[in-house]
Amino acid sequence: MKVSSIQMNMAFSSPDENYRRAEELIRKAVKENNPDTVVLPETWNLGFFPRENLYSLSDKEGERTKALLSRLSKELNVNIVGGSVVRSDKTEVRNTSYVYSRTGELLASYDKTHLFSPMDEDKFFSKGDHISLFTLDGVKCGVIICYDIRFPELVRTMALKGMDVLFVVSQWPKVRVPHLMALTRARAIENQMYLVLSNSCGKAGETQYGGSSLILSPWGEVLASTQDEEENIITANLDMGVISDIRNSINVFSDRRQEIYNL
């Protein structure tokens, strides 16, 4: 599987501009890299996150996002892990990821389950209540959103259900990028899986976001990365045969001691 991760600088509280720019970047990634899968960052439709007029700015029922991703995935013959968007229903606002197949079919949706209380995300958004696993071109994949990466039990639950590629979409600030680098590498190594990170860049309010998007092997090796804080697209090939080799040589899953864990 060939994957392109888009590092996007979204315009704060400007959905029209962001939908236009997201389409441009998806088209650019496909034209220049011919990937099987394209990935966007967290809350790319609004940035993270406008407290004023949040509901009115949100994507109602996710309809605008779903229409865009369905159309592009089918037209360009590419899988799209659509980062996440701020979307709403009649009463709630959620931080939601949509995943589309090459044929324009919605494969999965995921509402962020761990809301970032230090920035009051939990006061404005409703929590999700399920994990998200899906299959892209025969490969079992999953997606989590930003703060979720700090909860290893979530990722291990997904790995135990057969996940081989984890997509992490985020709005991670520059000041804590060292944490992001450590956490993504740990999740990849401990679960013996590929990890694809799409982080935002640019500034929203007083927060500078850190970029540093990367693609990691199951050994924790960096296959592609961008060290800057500018818009960028990185691409790497994921060799699924590597996973079985690693799990056969160091089989952490069979050596687990579930009977003594109390989580």
Short mmCIF file of C-alpha atoms in Angstrom, two decimals, residues 5-232:
data_model
loop_
_atom_site.label_atom_id
_atom_site.label_comp_id
_atom_site.label_asym_id
_atom_site.label_seq_id
_atom_site.Cartn_x
_atom_site.Cartn_y
_atom_site.Cartn_z
CA SER A 5 -0.02 12.04 4.30
CA ILE A 6 -1.10 15.67 3.83
CA GLN A 7 0.19 18.28 6.26
CA MET A 8 -2.33 21.10 5.90
CA ASN A 9 -2.40 24.67 7.13
CA MET A 10 -6.11 25.38 7.49
CA ALA A 11 -7.71 28.81 7.72
CA PHE A 12 -9.24 29.24 11.17
CA SER A 13 -13.07 29.43 11.11
CA SER A 14 -13.12 29.57 7.28
CA PRO A 15 -14.80 26.41 5.99
CA ASP A 16 -15.15 27.52 2.36
CA GLU A 17 -11.44 28.20 2.06
CA ASN A 18 -10.56 24.95 3.81
CA TYR A 19 -12.77 22.74 1.63
CA ARG A 20 -11.21 24.34 -1.44
CA ARG A 21 -7.69 23.86 -0.12
CA ALA A 22 -8.29 20.26 0.99
CA GLU A 23 -9.46 19.37 -2.51
CA GLU A 24 -6.40 21.03 -4.03
CA LEU A 25 -4.05 19.11 -1.75
CA ILE A 26 -5.76 15.76 -2.36
CA ARG A 27 -5.50 16.32 -6.11
CA LYS A 28 -1.86 17.37 -5.77
CA ALA A 29 -1.02 14.26 -3.71
CA VAL A 30 -2.62 11.94 -6.27
CA LYS A 31 -1.08 13.68 -9.28
CA GLU A 32 2.45 13.81 -7.88
CA ASN A 33 2.63 10.53 -5.95
CA ASN A 34 -0.07 8.18 -7.30
CA PRO A 35 -0.86 6.79 -3.83
CA ASP A 36 -3.39 4.11 -2.93
CA THR A 37 -4.49 6.12 0.11
CA VAL A 38 -4.47 9.81 1.01
CA VAL A 39 -4.76 11.12 4.60
CA LEU A 40 -5.84 14.53 5.93
CA PRO A 41 -5.30 16.02 9.44
CA GLU A 42 -7.75 16.69 12.28
CA THR A 43 -10.59 19.28 12.05
CA TRP A 44 -9.34 20.56 8.72
CA ASN A 45 -12.66 22.22 7.92
CA LEU A 46 -12.40 24.79 10.76
CA GLY A 47 -9.10 24.39 12.59
CA PHE A 48 -8.91 23.53 16.29
CA PHE A 49 -11.24 24.98 17.26
CA PRO A 50 -13.44 28.10 17.06
CA ARG A 51 -15.45 28.43 20.27
CA GLU A 52 -17.64 31.19 18.92
CA ASN A 53 -20.25 30.04 16.40
CA LEU A 54 -18.92 26.47 16.55
CA TYR A 55 -22.30 24.93 15.84
CA SER A 56 -23.18 27.27 12.99
CA LEU A 57 -19.77 26.77 11.36
CA SER A 58 -19.86 22.97 11.71
CA ASP A 59 -20.67 20.59 8.87
CA LYS A 60 -24.32 19.65 9.43
CA GLU A 61 -24.59 15.85 9.53
CA GLY A 62 -21.19 15.79 7.79
CA GLU A 63 -22.94 16.20 4.46
CA ARG A 64 -20.49 18.63 2.84
CA THR A 65 -17.51 16.54 3.87
CA LYS A 66 -19.05 13.26 2.77
CA ALA A 67 -20.00 14.69 -0.61
CA LEU A 68 -16.48 15.99 -1.23
CA LEU A 69 -14.63 12.86 -0.13
CA SER A 70 -16.99 10.52 -1.97
CA ARG A 71 -16.67 12.50 -5.20
CA LEU A 72 -12.87 12.78 -5.06
CA SER A 73 -12.20 9.17 -4.03
CA LYS A 74 -14.28 7.87 -6.94
CA GLU A 75 -12.97 10.36 -9.50
CA LEU A 76 -9.32 9.89 -8.53
CA ASN A 77 -9.55 6.15 -7.77
CA VAL A 78 -7.97 6.61 -4.34
CA ASN A 79 -8.85 5.66 -0.77
CA ILE A 80 -9.26 8.71 1.47
CA VAL A 81 -8.84 8.73 5.22
CA GLY A 82 -10.53 12.08 5.64
CA GLY A 83 -8.74 13.33 8.74
CA SER A 84 -11.55 14.71 10.85
CA VAL A 85 -14.03 17.55 10.64
CA VAL A 86 -16.19 19.45 13.07
CA ARG A 87 -19.69 18.16 12.33
CA SER A 88 -23.03 18.43 14.06
CA ASP A 89 -26.41 16.82 14.27
CA LYS A 90 -29.56 18.37 15.73
CA THR A 91 -28.17 18.74 19.25
CA GLU A 92 -24.45 17.86 19.38
CA VAL A 93 -21.10 18.74 17.87
CA ARG A 94 -18.56 15.98 17.24
CA ASN A 95 -15.00 15.61 15.98
CA THR A 96 -15.56 13.03 13.24
CA SER A 97 -13.43 11.10 10.78
CA TYR A 98 -14.81 9.65 7.54
CA VAL A 99 -13.08 7.00 5.43
CA TYR A 100 -13.86 6.39 1.76
CA SER A 101 -12.92 3.63 -0.67
CA ARG A 102 -11.74 4.08 -4.24
CA THR A 103 -15.32 3.62 -5.42
CA GLY A 104 -16.67 6.53 -3.37
CA GLU A 105 -18.17 4.29 -0.68
CA LEU A 106 -18.22 5.37 2.95
CA LEU A 107 -16.33 2.60 4.76
CA ALA A 108 -16.17 3.97 8.29
CA SER A 109 -16.88 6.94 10.52
CA TYR A 110 -15.28 7.60 13.88
CA ASP A 111 -16.05 10.18 16.56
CA LYS A 112 -13.07 11.16 18.70
CA THR A 113 -13.37 9.27 21.96
CA HIS A 114 -10.83 11.10 24.13
CA LEU A 115 -11.53 14.83 24.19
CA PHE A 116 -8.69 17.18 25.09
CA SER A 117 -9.84 18.73 28.36
CA PRO A 118 -6.83 21.12 28.74
CA MET A 119 -8.26 23.07 25.77
CA ASP A 120 -11.92 22.52 26.82
CA GLU A 121 -12.71 20.25 23.89
CA ASP A 122 -14.87 18.20 26.27
CA LYS A 123 -17.04 21.26 26.97
CA PHE A 124 -17.88 21.84 23.30
CA PHE A 125 -17.87 18.36 21.73
CA SER A 126 -19.61 15.07 22.49
CA LYS A 127 -17.50 11.94 22.95
CA GLY A 128 -17.50 9.00 20.57
CA ASP A 129 -18.28 5.52 21.83
CA HIS A 130 -16.70 3.07 19.37
CA ILE A 131 -13.42 2.19 17.68
CA SER A 132 -13.06 2.38 13.92
CA LEU A 133 -11.60 -0.47 11.86
CA PHE A 134 -11.91 -0.82 8.09
CA THR A 135 -10.25 -2.55 5.14
CA LEU A 136 -8.41 -0.67 2.39
CA ASP A 137 -7.25 -2.74 -0.58
CA GLY A 138 -7.31 -5.88 1.57
CA VAL A 139 -5.38 -4.30 4.48
CA LYS A 140 -6.97 -4.01 7.95
CA CYS A 141 -6.67 -0.40 9.10
CA GLY A 142 -7.87 1.89 11.85
CA VAL A 143 -8.02 5.60 12.64
CA ILE A 144 -7.66 7.63 15.83
CA ILE A 145 -7.68 11.37 16.43
CA CYS A 146 -4.90 13.35 18.11
CA TYR A 147 -5.26 13.01 21.93
CA ASP A 148 -6.34 9.37 21.42
CA ILE A 149 -2.66 8.49 20.86
CA ARG A 150 -2.00 9.01 24.58
CA PHE A 151 -4.25 6.04 25.44
CA PRO A 152 -2.36 2.84 24.58
CA GLU A 153 -5.28 0.63 25.61
CA LEU A 154 -7.32 2.05 22.72
CA VAL A 155 -4.69 1.23 20.12
CA ARG A 156 -3.96 -2.19 21.62
CA THR A 157 -7.68 -3.01 21.47
CA MET A 158 -7.62 -2.20 17.76
CA ALA A 159 -4.42 -4.17 17.19
CA LEU A 160 -5.92 -7.24 18.87
CA LYS A 161 -8.73 -7.07 16.33
CA GLY A 162 -6.23 -7.42 13.49
CA MET A 163 -5.21 -3.86 12.60
CA ASP A 164 -2.01 -3.61 10.54
CA VAL A 165 -2.02 0.13 9.71
CA LEU A 166 -2.98 2.92 12.12
CA PHE A 167 -3.84 6.38 10.80
CA VAL A 168 -3.34 9.16 13.34
CA VAL A 169 -4.89 12.50 12.36
CA SER A 170 -4.09 15.42 14.59
CA GLN A 171 -3.83 19.10 15.47
CA TRP A 172 -0.80 18.71 17.72
CA PRO A 173 0.88 21.91 18.97
CA LYS A 174 4.53 22.66 18.30
CA VAL A 175 5.38 22.88 22.00
CA ARG A 176 4.55 19.18 22.52
CA VAL A 177 5.88 17.70 19.27
CA PRO A 178 8.54 15.68 21.19
CA HIS A 179 5.66 13.88 22.95
CA LEU A 180 4.01 13.16 19.60
CA MET A 181 7.21 11.68 18.21
CA ALA A 182 7.65 9.42 21.25
CA LEU A 183 4.02 8.32 21.37
CA THR A 184 3.68 7.49 17.68
CA ARG A 185 6.90 5.47 17.67
CA ALA A 186 5.86 3.59 20.81
CA ARG A 187 2.43 2.72 19.39
CA ALA A 188 4.00 1.45 16.14
CA ILE A 189 6.65 -0.67 17.88
CA GLU A 190 4.54 -2.14 20.68
CA ASN A 191 1.76 -3.15 18.27
CA GLN A 192 4.07 -4.15 15.39
CA MET A 193 2.14 -2.13 12.84
CA TYR A 194 2.59 0.71 10.37
CA LEU A 195 1.61 4.17 11.60
CA VAL A 196 0.72 7.12 9.37
CA LEU A 197 0.56 10.54 11.03
CA SER A 198 -1.06 13.59 9.43
CA ASN A 199 -0.59 16.65 11.62
CA SER A 200 -1.62 20.21 10.93
CA CYS A 201 0.66 23.22 10.67
CA GLY A 202 0.17 26.96 10.96
CA LYS A 203 -1.40 28.97 13.76
CA ALA A 204 -4.89 29.10 15.29
CA GLY A 205 -5.38 31.81 17.89
CA GLU A 206 -2.31 31.68 20.10
CA THR A 207 -1.48 28.06 19.28
CA GLN A 208 1.25 27.18 16.78
CA TYR A 209 0.77 23.69 15.40
CA GLY A 210 3.77 21.49 14.91
CA GLY A 211 3.65 19.74 11.55
CA SER A 212 6.24 16.94 11.73
CA SER A 213 3.96 14.46 9.94
CA LEU A 214 5.54 11.06 9.45
CA ILE A 215 5.11 7.45 8.34
CA LEU A 216 6.59 4.75 10.58
CA SER A 217 7.39 1.09 9.99
CA PRO A 218 6.45 -1.63 12.53
CA TRP A 219 10.08 -1.41 13.71
CA GLY A 220 9.55 2.29 14.50
CA GLU A 221 11.73 3.34 11.55
CA VAL A 222 10.86 6.60 9.80
CA LEU A 223 9.86 5.85 6.21
CA ALA A 224 8.92 9.45 5.39
CA SER A 225 8.70 12.65 7.39
CA THR A 226 8.59 16.41 7.21
CA GLN A 227 10.47 18.29 9.88
CA ASP A 228 9.07 21.71 9.03
CA GLU A 229 5.86 23.51 9.92
CA GLU A 230 4.80 24.31 6.36
CA GLU A 231 2.24 22.61 4.16
CA ASN A 232 3.71 19.43 2.75
#
